Structure formats: C-alpha cells, structure tokens
Amino acid sequence: MRVYNFSAGPAVLPEDVLKKAASELLEYGESGQSVMEMSHRSKEYEAIIGAAESLLREVMSIPDNYKVLFLQGGASLQFAMVPLNLMRKNRKADFVVTGQWATKAYKEAKRFGEAVCVASSKDKTFSYIPTLDKAKFSDDADYFHICLNNTIYGTRFSSLPDTGDIPLVADVSSSILSEPIDVSRFGLLYAGAQKNMGPAGLTVVIIREDLIPEFADDSDVPTMLQYKTHSDNGSMFNTPPTYGIYILKLVLEWVKSLGGLPAMKELNEKKAALLYDFLDNSKLFKATVAGADRSLMNVPFITGSDELDAKFVKEAKAAGFVNLKGHRSVGGMRASIYNAMPIDGVAKLVQLMSKFEGENA
Ligand SMILES: *Cc1c(COP(=O)(O)O)cnc(C)c1O
C-alpha cells in the first residue's frame, strides 16, 4: 500500500507518472529496450530529451534567450558553478541569507571572490524573510543570489528584490513548477530535481544566454563546470542523467494535463491553506512561520513539547503518513506538500492532527 509521503526530498511523485514509467520500464515504445538501457545519442532518446526541454519551456514560459541545461551534481554543485561562471567581472556578489541552503551558497561563493551578505534572518532561526534595504546592495556585484523557497524553514520570497541591471540568481529547488514564475526577472535559476520535478540525480539550470561566459583554453575552470560546455552541446557533452530527464518529461506532461502552473498554484494554495488554517486555530499545534513569507511547499510546525512531537510523528507513521519529522536544525514536524501530494493527503493529515489534538491537548 502506498503511504502519504511528506518528505522534503527526494519526494513524492505523481502516481500517474510512476504508473506510466512502470508500463514503459521494460520496453519504451517500439524500441525494444528500457530508457535506462538506451544510448543517449539514439533517435529515441533525442526525442525524449527534446520533449523534456520543450515542455519545460512551454510550462514555465521560458523566453528564447534563455538556455535550459540538464546537469548533475545537485543544487549543491551550483553553489560553486554559479560563482565560477558568473563572479568574474568584479569578483563580487550579494547574498540574502535566509536558511541553511542560502548559507551554503553564500559560503561556497567566498571561495571565488567577495560574497556580501546584504540581509539575514539567522537571528530568529530563519523563520522570516528579512526586509531588504536597497542601500545595502553592492552596485558592482556580478549577481545577486536568493533562495526563493527555504525548504528547511518553510519561508519563501513573496516578492522579488529589485536588483536593477544586476542579474538575480535563485535557487528554486523546492519551488520550481509550484506556481508561475517570471523567468525574465532572473539571470539564472537552478534546481535539484528531487523536490518537485523527478528523481535525484538531475539538476536543471535556466540561464540567460548573455551570462554564459567564454573561458580561455588554458583556463583553470574544469570543462564540466563551464556552463558553455553544456550549452554548446545540448546537455550532451557527456552522458546526461537519462532516466531522470525521462521522468521529468512525464512529470511535465502531468503538470500540463492538469492545466499548467496556474492550476498548480491554485491547487498548492488550497493545500497550504488547509494546513495553515488548521494550525492557526489549533490548541496544540502551531506553525513556526507567520505572515506572507509562509511557504506553499514546506510547512514546519510544532506542539511545543519534544515528547508530543515525537509521539505525533510515530502515530502518524503508523497511520501511513510518513516523513513528517522536522529537519534536525528546527525540530518538530514538517509537512512538505509538493505538487504531487494530493489534496486528499493534506485533508487526511489535518484530520489526524485534529484527532491527536483531541487526545493530547
Ligand atoms: C534540497 C535543496 C538543496 C540541495 O540540493 P542537492 O540537489 O541535494 O544538492 C539546495 N537548495 C534547496 C533550496 C533545497 O531544497
């Protein structure tokens, strides 16, 4: 029996996608082979990666002057690749430090130049998005980095900073495909696939063409870490994560069939409202984030007692609601309710919480 999986990542995938993948596992189309066994240079595979890219472009309305790259190494490798490729003119970039991932991106960039923290919410365990003071922005920064949705702490930017001509770079690992996003506001977007797009092992980068630098032949930047290598070769400089890209294609077909990102947003807002409304009225459970910065994707909550938290997580697991334990740095619980979590799963979780409250408050 399948459970309701509230994991922050790798995370739940749409059941329709898994069934379709299962039906094609032994033989893809008329090819006589599994996608996993296929040459990435074959006609069949070229059609798969081509469809994945064009569907992503269509679903996200990605402008023509942006490249879509299918890479490996996770969002964590982008913490280094972004500065290696973009922090080159003034060797300086601005960072808003809103959580553990944003901190990692900020610290990694320090290896390559001057990383400036223009605002942080560390003082309150990253439970809010700090107000940004434009006077603190560096006017000579090569780029400005944010983490759009903070997976661990359950916050998100509900409006984007105005960085003028300075390219805005965003880690969108846990919010990509959850609602429409104006790609043209960004210089670069990156995301590990395992939250809202597919299995782990695939990383998607969307980069404005003019930001892809040329490197000299004797540059010390490794070939695989240059965006140009992947952009010049259609993400086929070496073997791409072929199966992950195939699953992404199925996920995108699923998103499109439901009405695309506007429909996802509507559904995700409904799911999040169910949970936040319950939390705001509960006598036992409490959300750790308040106000407009609340994430639609990751909802951390607590009872105030470590013992009751543990009891709830245990009872929930026994009832088929898994991976509700909060991140070790926050404690309590966290429900990640990505696109593939059905609204039914959230409604039933709320029922379970309500029952637990009745028995324990
Ligand atoms: C999960 C996550 C990461 C780390 O991704 P990896 O693919 O494991 O490197 C980075 N940033 C955010 C916002 C995440 O949610």
Coordinates of C-alpha atoms and ligand atoms in Angstrom, one line a residue:
M1 CA 0.0 0.0 0.0
R2 CA 1.3 3.5 -0.9
V3 CA 1.7 5.9 2.0
Y4 CA 1.2 9.7 2.1
N5 CA 4.8 10.8 1.8
F6 CA 5.6 14.3 3.2
S7 CA 9.3 14.0 2.6
A8 CA 11.2 17.2 1.8
G9 CA 13.2 15.4 -0.9
P10 CA 13.6 13.1 -2.6
A11 CA 9.8 13.5 -2.5
V12 CA 6.5 12.1 -3.6
L13 CA 6.0 11.8 -7.4
P14 CA 2.6 11.7 -9.2
E15 CA 1.2 8.2 -9.2
D16 CA 0.2 8.6 -12.8
V17 CA 3.8 9.3 -13.7
L18 CA 5.1 6.2 -11.8
K19 CA 2.5 4.0 -13.4
K20 CA 3.4 5.3 -16.9
A21 CA 7.1 4.7 -16.2
A22 CA 6.3 1.2 -14.9
S23 CA 4.4 0.4 -18.1
E24 CA 7.3 1.5 -20.2
L25 CA 10.1 0.1 -18.0
L26 CA 10.9 -3.0 -20.0
E27 CA 10.2 -1.5 -23.4
Y28 CA 10.0 2.1 -24.4
G29 CA 7.7 2.4 -27.4
E30 CA 8.8 0.2 -30.2
S31 CA 12.5 0.5 -29.2
G32 CA 12.8 -3.0 -27.6
Q33 CA 14.7 -1.5 -24.7
S34 CA 14.3 0.4 -21.4
V35 CA 15.0 4.1 -21.4
M36 CA 17.7 3.2 -18.9
E37 CA 19.5 1.0 -21.4
M38 CA 19.3 3.4 -24.3
S39 CA 22.2 5.3 -25.9
H40 CA 21.8 8.9 -25.1
R41 CA 22.7 9.5 -28.8
S42 CA 19.9 7.4 -30.1
K43 CA 17.0 8.9 -32.1
E44 CA 14.5 7.7 -29.4
Y45 CA 16.5 9.4 -26.6
E46 CA 17.0 12.6 -28.5
A47 CA 13.2 12.8 -28.8
I48 CA 12.8 12.3 -25.0
I49 CA 15.3 15.0 -24.0
G50 CA 14.0 17.3 -26.7
A51 CA 10.4 16.9 -25.4
A52 CA 11.6 17.4 -21.8
E53 CA 13.2 20.7 -22.8
S54 CA 10.3 22.0 -24.9
L55 CA 7.8 21.0 -22.3
L56 CA 9.7 22.8 -19.6
R57 CA 10.0 25.9 -21.9
E58 CA 6.2 25.8 -22.5
V59 CA 5.1 25.1 -18.9
M60 CA 7.4 27.8 -17.4
S61 CA 7.1 30.2 -20.4
I62 CA 10.9 30.4 -20.7
P63 CA 12.0 33.2 -23.1
D64 CA 14.0 32.2 -26.2
N65 CA 17.1 34.0 -24.9
Y66 CA 17.5 31.5 -22.1
K67 CA 19.2 28.1 -22.2
V68 CA 17.9 25.1 -20.4
L69 CA 20.7 22.8 -19.1
F70 CA 20.2 19.3 -17.7
L71 CA 23.2 18.7 -15.4
Q72 CA 24.2 16.6 -12.4
G73 CA 25.8 17.4 -9.0
G74 CA 22.6 18.7 -7.4
A75 CA 21.8 22.2 -6.4
S76 CA 24.9 21.9 -4.2
L77 CA 27.2 21.9 -7.2
Q78 CA 25.5 25.1 -8.4
F79 CA 26.7 26.8 -5.2
A80 CA 30.1 26.6 -6.9
M81 CA 29.3 26.7 -10.6
V82 CA 27.3 29.9 -10.3
P83 CA 30.3 31.9 -8.8
L84 CA 32.8 30.1 -11.1
N85 CA 30.9 31.3 -14.1
L86 CA 29.2 34.5 -13.0
M87 CA 31.6 36.0 -10.4
R88 CA 34.1 37.1 -12.9
K89 CA 34.0 40.8 -13.7
N90 CA 34.2 42.4 -10.2
R91 CA 34.5 39.1 -8.4
K92 CA 31.7 40.1 -6.1
A93 CA 28.1 39.0 -5.4
D94 CA 25.4 39.8 -3.0
F95 CA 23.5 37.2 -0.9
V96 CA 20.4 37.2 1.1
V97 CA 20.9 34.5 3.8
T98 CA 17.5 33.0 4.6
G99 CA 18.4 29.5 5.7
Q100 CA 20.8 26.6 5.5
W101 CA 20.9 26.3 1.7
A102 CA 21.3 30.0 1.2
T103 CA 24.2 29.9 3.8
K104 CA 25.9 27.1 1.9
A105 CA 25.6 29.1 -1.4
Y106 CA 27.0 32.2 0.3
K107 CA 29.9 30.3 1.9
E108 CA 30.8 28.4 -1.2
A109 CA 30.9 31.7 -3.2
K110 CA 33.5 33.0 -0.8
R111 CA 36.0 30.6 -2.4
F112 CA 35.8 32.5 -5.6
G113 CA 35.5 36.2 -4.7
E114 CA 33.8 38.6 -2.3
A115 CA 30.4 37.3 -1.1
V116 CA 28.4 40.0 0.6
C117 CA 25.6 39.2 3.0
V118 CA 23.1 42.0 2.4
A119 CA 20.5 40.6 4.8
S120 CA 19.9 37.6 7.0
S121 CA 17.2 36.1 9.2
K122 CA 19.5 34.0 11.2
D123 CA 18.6 35.9 14.4
K124 CA 15.2 34.1 14.6
T125 CA 16.2 30.7 13.2
F126 CA 15.4 31.8 9.7
S127 CA 11.6 32.0 10.4
Y128 CA 11.0 35.0 8.3
I129 CA 12.3 36.7 5.1
P130 CA 14.3 39.9 6.0
T131 CA 13.3 43.3 4.7
L132 CA 15.8 44.3 2.1
D133 CA 17.4 47.7 2.2
K134 CA 18.5 48.6 -1.4
A135 CA 21.1 51.0 0.1
K136 CA 23.0 47.9 1.2
F137 CA 23.1 46.3 -2.3
S138 CA 26.5 46.4 -4.0
D139 CA 26.3 48.4 -7.2
D140 CA 29.3 46.5 -8.5
A141 CA 28.0 43.0 -7.8
D142 CA 28.3 40.5 -10.6
Y143 CA 25.0 38.9 -9.4
F144 CA 22.5 38.9 -6.5
H145 CA 21.6 35.5 -5.0
I146 CA 18.5 34.4 -3.2
C147 CA 17.0 31.1 -2.2
L148 CA 13.4 31.5 -3.4
N149 CA 11.8 28.9 -1.1
N150 CA 13.6 27.8 2.1
T151 CA 12.9 24.1 2.3
I152 CA 14.0 23.6 5.9
Y153 CA 12.4 26.7 7.5
G154 CA 9.3 26.9 5.4
T155 CA 9.6 30.5 4.2
R156 CA 9.5 32.0 0.7
F157 CA 10.1 35.3 -1.0
S158 CA 6.6 36.5 -1.8
S159 CA 8.0 39.4 -3.9
L160 CA 11.4 39.6 -5.7
P161 CA 14.1 42.1 -4.8
D162 CA 14.6 44.8 -7.4
T163 CA 18.2 44.5 -8.4
G164 CA 18.1 46.7 -11.5
D165 CA 20.7 45.6 -14.0
I166 CA 22.4 43.2 -11.7
P167 CA 21.3 39.6 -12.6
L168 CA 19.1 37.9 -10.0
V169 CA 20.1 34.3 -9.4
A170 CA 17.8 32.0 -7.5
D171 CA 17.9 28.5 -6.0
V172 CA 14.4 27.3 -6.8
S173 CA 15.0 23.6 -5.9
S174 CA 11.9 23.4 -3.7
S175 CA 9.5 25.8 -5.5
I176 CA 10.1 25.2 -9.2
L177 CA 6.8 24.2 -11.0
S178 CA 4.7 25.0 -7.9
E179 CA 3.4 28.3 -9.4
P180 CA 4.1 30.6 -12.4
I181 CA 7.3 32.5 -12.2
D182 CA 8.5 35.3 -14.5
V183 CA 11.8 33.8 -15.7
S184 CA 12.7 37.1 -17.4
R185 CA 13.2 38.7 -13.9
F186 CA 16.2 36.3 -13.4
G187 CA 19.6 35.9 -14.8
L188 CA 19.8 32.3 -13.7
L189 CA 17.6 29.7 -12.0
Y190 CA 18.7 26.4 -10.7
A191 CA 17.0 23.4 -9.0
G192 CA 17.8 19.9 -8.0
A193 CA 15.0 17.7 -9.5
Q194 CA 14.2 15.6 -6.4
K195 CA 11.8 18.0 -4.8
N196 CA 9.2 18.8 -7.5
M197 CA 10.5 17.5 -10.8
G198 CA 11.6 14.0 -10.7
P199 CA 14.2 11.6 -9.1
A200 CA 17.5 12.7 -7.6
G201 CA 20.5 12.9 -9.9
L202 CA 19.2 15.6 -12.3
T203 CA 19.8 19.3 -11.9
V204 CA 18.1 21.9 -14.0
V205 CA 19.7 25.2 -14.8
I206 CA 17.9 28.0 -16.7
I207 CA 20.4 30.7 -17.7
R208 CA 20.2 33.9 -19.8
E209 CA 22.4 33.4 -22.8
D210 CA 24.4 36.5 -22.4
L211 CA 25.5 35.4 -18.9
I212 CA 27.2 32.2 -20.3
P213 CA 30.9 33.1 -20.2
E214 CA 33.7 32.1 -22.6
F215 CA 36.8 30.5 -21.0
A216 CA 40.3 30.5 -22.5
D217 CA 41.7 27.1 -23.5
D218 CA 44.1 27.3 -20.6
S219 CA 41.5 28.4 -18.0
D220 CA 41.7 26.5 -14.7
V221 CA 37.9 26.1 -14.6
P222 CA 37.2 22.4 -15.3
T223 CA 35.4 21.8 -18.6
M224 CA 32.5 20.1 -16.8
L225 CA 32.0 23.2 -14.6
Q226 CA 31.7 25.6 -17.5
Y227 CA 28.0 26.4 -18.5
K228 CA 29.3 26.8 -22.0
T229 CA 30.3 23.2 -22.3
H230 CA 26.8 22.1 -21.6
S231 CA 25.1 24.9 -23.5
D232 CA 27.1 24.3 -26.7
N233 CA 26.4 20.5 -26.5
G234 CA 22.7 20.5 -25.7
S235 CA 23.4 19.0 -22.3
M236 CA 25.1 16.1 -24.1
F237 CA 28.8 16.9 -23.6
N238 CA 28.9 13.6 -21.7
T239 CA 26.2 11.2 -20.7
P240 CA 23.3 13.2 -19.1
P241 CA 21.2 11.6 -16.3
T242 CA 19.0 10.0 -19.0
Y243 CA 16.4 8.3 -16.8
G244 CA 15.8 11.4 -14.6
I245 CA 15.3 13.5 -17.7
Y246 CA 12.7 11.0 -19.0
I247 CA 10.8 11.1 -15.6
L248 CA 10.9 14.9 -15.8
K249 CA 9.3 14.7 -19.2
L250 CA 6.5 12.6 -17.7
V251 CA 6.1 15.0 -14.8
L252 CA 5.8 17.9 -17.2
E253 CA 3.2 16.1 -19.2
W254 CA 1.3 15.5 -16.0
V255 CA 1.6 19.2 -15.0
K256 CA 0.4 20.3 -18.4
S257 CA -2.5 17.9 -18.4
L258 CA -3.7 19.4 -15.1
G259 CA -3.7 23.0 -16.5
G260 CA 0.0 24.0 -16.1
L261 CA 1.5 26.2 -13.4
P262 CA -1.6 28.4 -12.9
A263 CA -3.6 25.3 -11.9
M264 CA -0.7 24.0 -9.8
K265 CA -0.6 27.4 -7.9
E266 CA -4.4 27.1 -7.3
L267 CA -4.1 23.6 -6.0
N268 CA -1.0 24.3 -3.9
E269 CA -2.6 27.4 -2.3
K270 CA -5.7 25.3 -1.4
K271 CA -3.5 22.6 0.1
A272 CA -1.4 25.1 2.1
A273 CA -4.5 27.0 3.3
L274 CA -6.0 23.8 4.6
L275 CA -2.9 23.1 6.7
Y276 CA -2.2 26.7 7.9
D277 CA -5.8 27.4 8.8
F278 CA -5.8 24.3 10.9
L279 CA -2.5 25.3 12.6
D280 CA -3.7 28.8 13.2
N281 CA -6.8 27.6 15.0
S282 CA -5.2 24.6 16.8
K283 CA -4.8 24.5 20.6
L284 CA -1.9 22.1 20.3
F285 CA -0.1 22.6 17.0
K286 CA 1.5 25.8 15.9
A287 CA 3.2 26.9 12.6
T288 CA 6.7 28.2 13.1
V289 CA 6.3 30.8 10.3
A290 CA 3.8 33.6 10.3
G291 CA 2.5 36.0 7.6
A292 CA 3.2 36.5 4.0
D293 CA 6.5 34.6 4.0
R294 CA 4.9 31.2 4.5
S295 CA 6.0 28.6 2.0
L296 CA 3.4 26.8 -0.1
M297 CA 5.6 23.8 -0.3
N298 CA 7.1 23.2 3.1
V299 CA 5.1 23.7 6.3
P300 CA 7.0 23.3 9.6
F301 CA 5.0 23.1 12.8
I302 CA 5.5 22.2 16.5
T303 CA 3.5 21.3 19.6
G304 CA 5.9 23.0 21.9
S305 CA 6.8 19.7 23.6
D306 CA 9.5 17.4 22.2
E307 CA 7.8 14.4 23.7
L308 CA 4.4 15.2 22.0
D309 CA 6.2 15.9 18.7
A310 CA 7.8 12.5 18.8
K311 CA 4.6 10.9 19.7
F312 CA 2.7 12.5 16.9
V313 CA 5.4 11.6 14.3
K314 CA 5.2 8.0 15.5
E315 CA 1.4 7.7 15.4
A316 CA 1.3 9.4 12.0
K317 CA 3.8 7.0 10.6
A318 CA 1.8 4.0 11.9
A319 CA -1.3 5.5 10.2
G320 CA 0.5 5.8 6.8
F321 CA 1.7 9.5 6.9
V322 CA 5.5 9.3 6.7
N323 CA 8.5 11.6 6.8
L324 CA 6.8 14.2 9.0
K325 CA 9.7 14.7 11.3
G326 CA 11.1 18.2 11.1
H327 CA 14.7 19.0 10.0
R328 CA 17.2 18.3 12.7
S329 CA 18.0 22.0 13.0
V330 CA 14.4 23.1 13.6
G331 CA 12.9 20.1 15.4
G332 CA 9.1 19.5 15.5
M333 CA 7.4 18.5 12.3
R334 CA 7.5 19.5 8.7
A335 CA 4.9 18.6 6.0
S336 CA 6.3 19.0 2.5
I337 CA 3.3 19.3 0.2
Y338 CA 4.8 19.4 -3.3
N339 CA 2.8 19.3 -6.5
A340 CA 2.4 15.5 -6.3
M341 CA 0.9 15.5 -2.8
P342 CA -2.8 15.1 -3.4
I343 CA -5.2 17.5 -1.6
D344 CA -6.7 14.4 0.0
G345 CA -3.4 13.6 1.7
V346 CA -3.4 17.1 3.3
A347 CA -7.1 16.8 4.3
K348 CA -6.4 13.5 5.9
L349 CA -3.3 14.8 7.7
V350 CA -5.4 17.6 9.2
Q351 CA -8.0 15.0 10.4
L352 CA -5.2 13.0 12.0
M353 CA -3.8 16.2 13.7
S354 CA -7.3 17.1 14.9
K355 CA -7.8 13.7 16.4
F356 CA -4.3 13.8 18.1
E357 CA -5.1 17.2 19.5
G358 CA -8.4 15.9 21.0
E359 CA -6.5 13.1 22.6
N360 CA -3.5 15.1 23.8
A361 CA -4.3 18.8 24.3
Ligands
LIG1 C1 17.3 20.2 -1.3 C2 17.9 21.6 -1.6 C3 19.2 21.8 -1.9 C4 20.2 20.7 -2.0 O1 20.0 20.0 -3.2 P1 21.0 18.9 -3.7 O2 20.4 18.5 -5.0 O3 20.9 17.8 -2.7 O4 22.4 19.4 -3.8 C5 19.6 23.1 -2.2 N1 18.7 24.1 -2.1 C6 17.4 23.9 -1.8 C7 16.5 25.1 -1.7 C8 17.0 22.7 -1.5 O5 15.7 22.5 -1.2

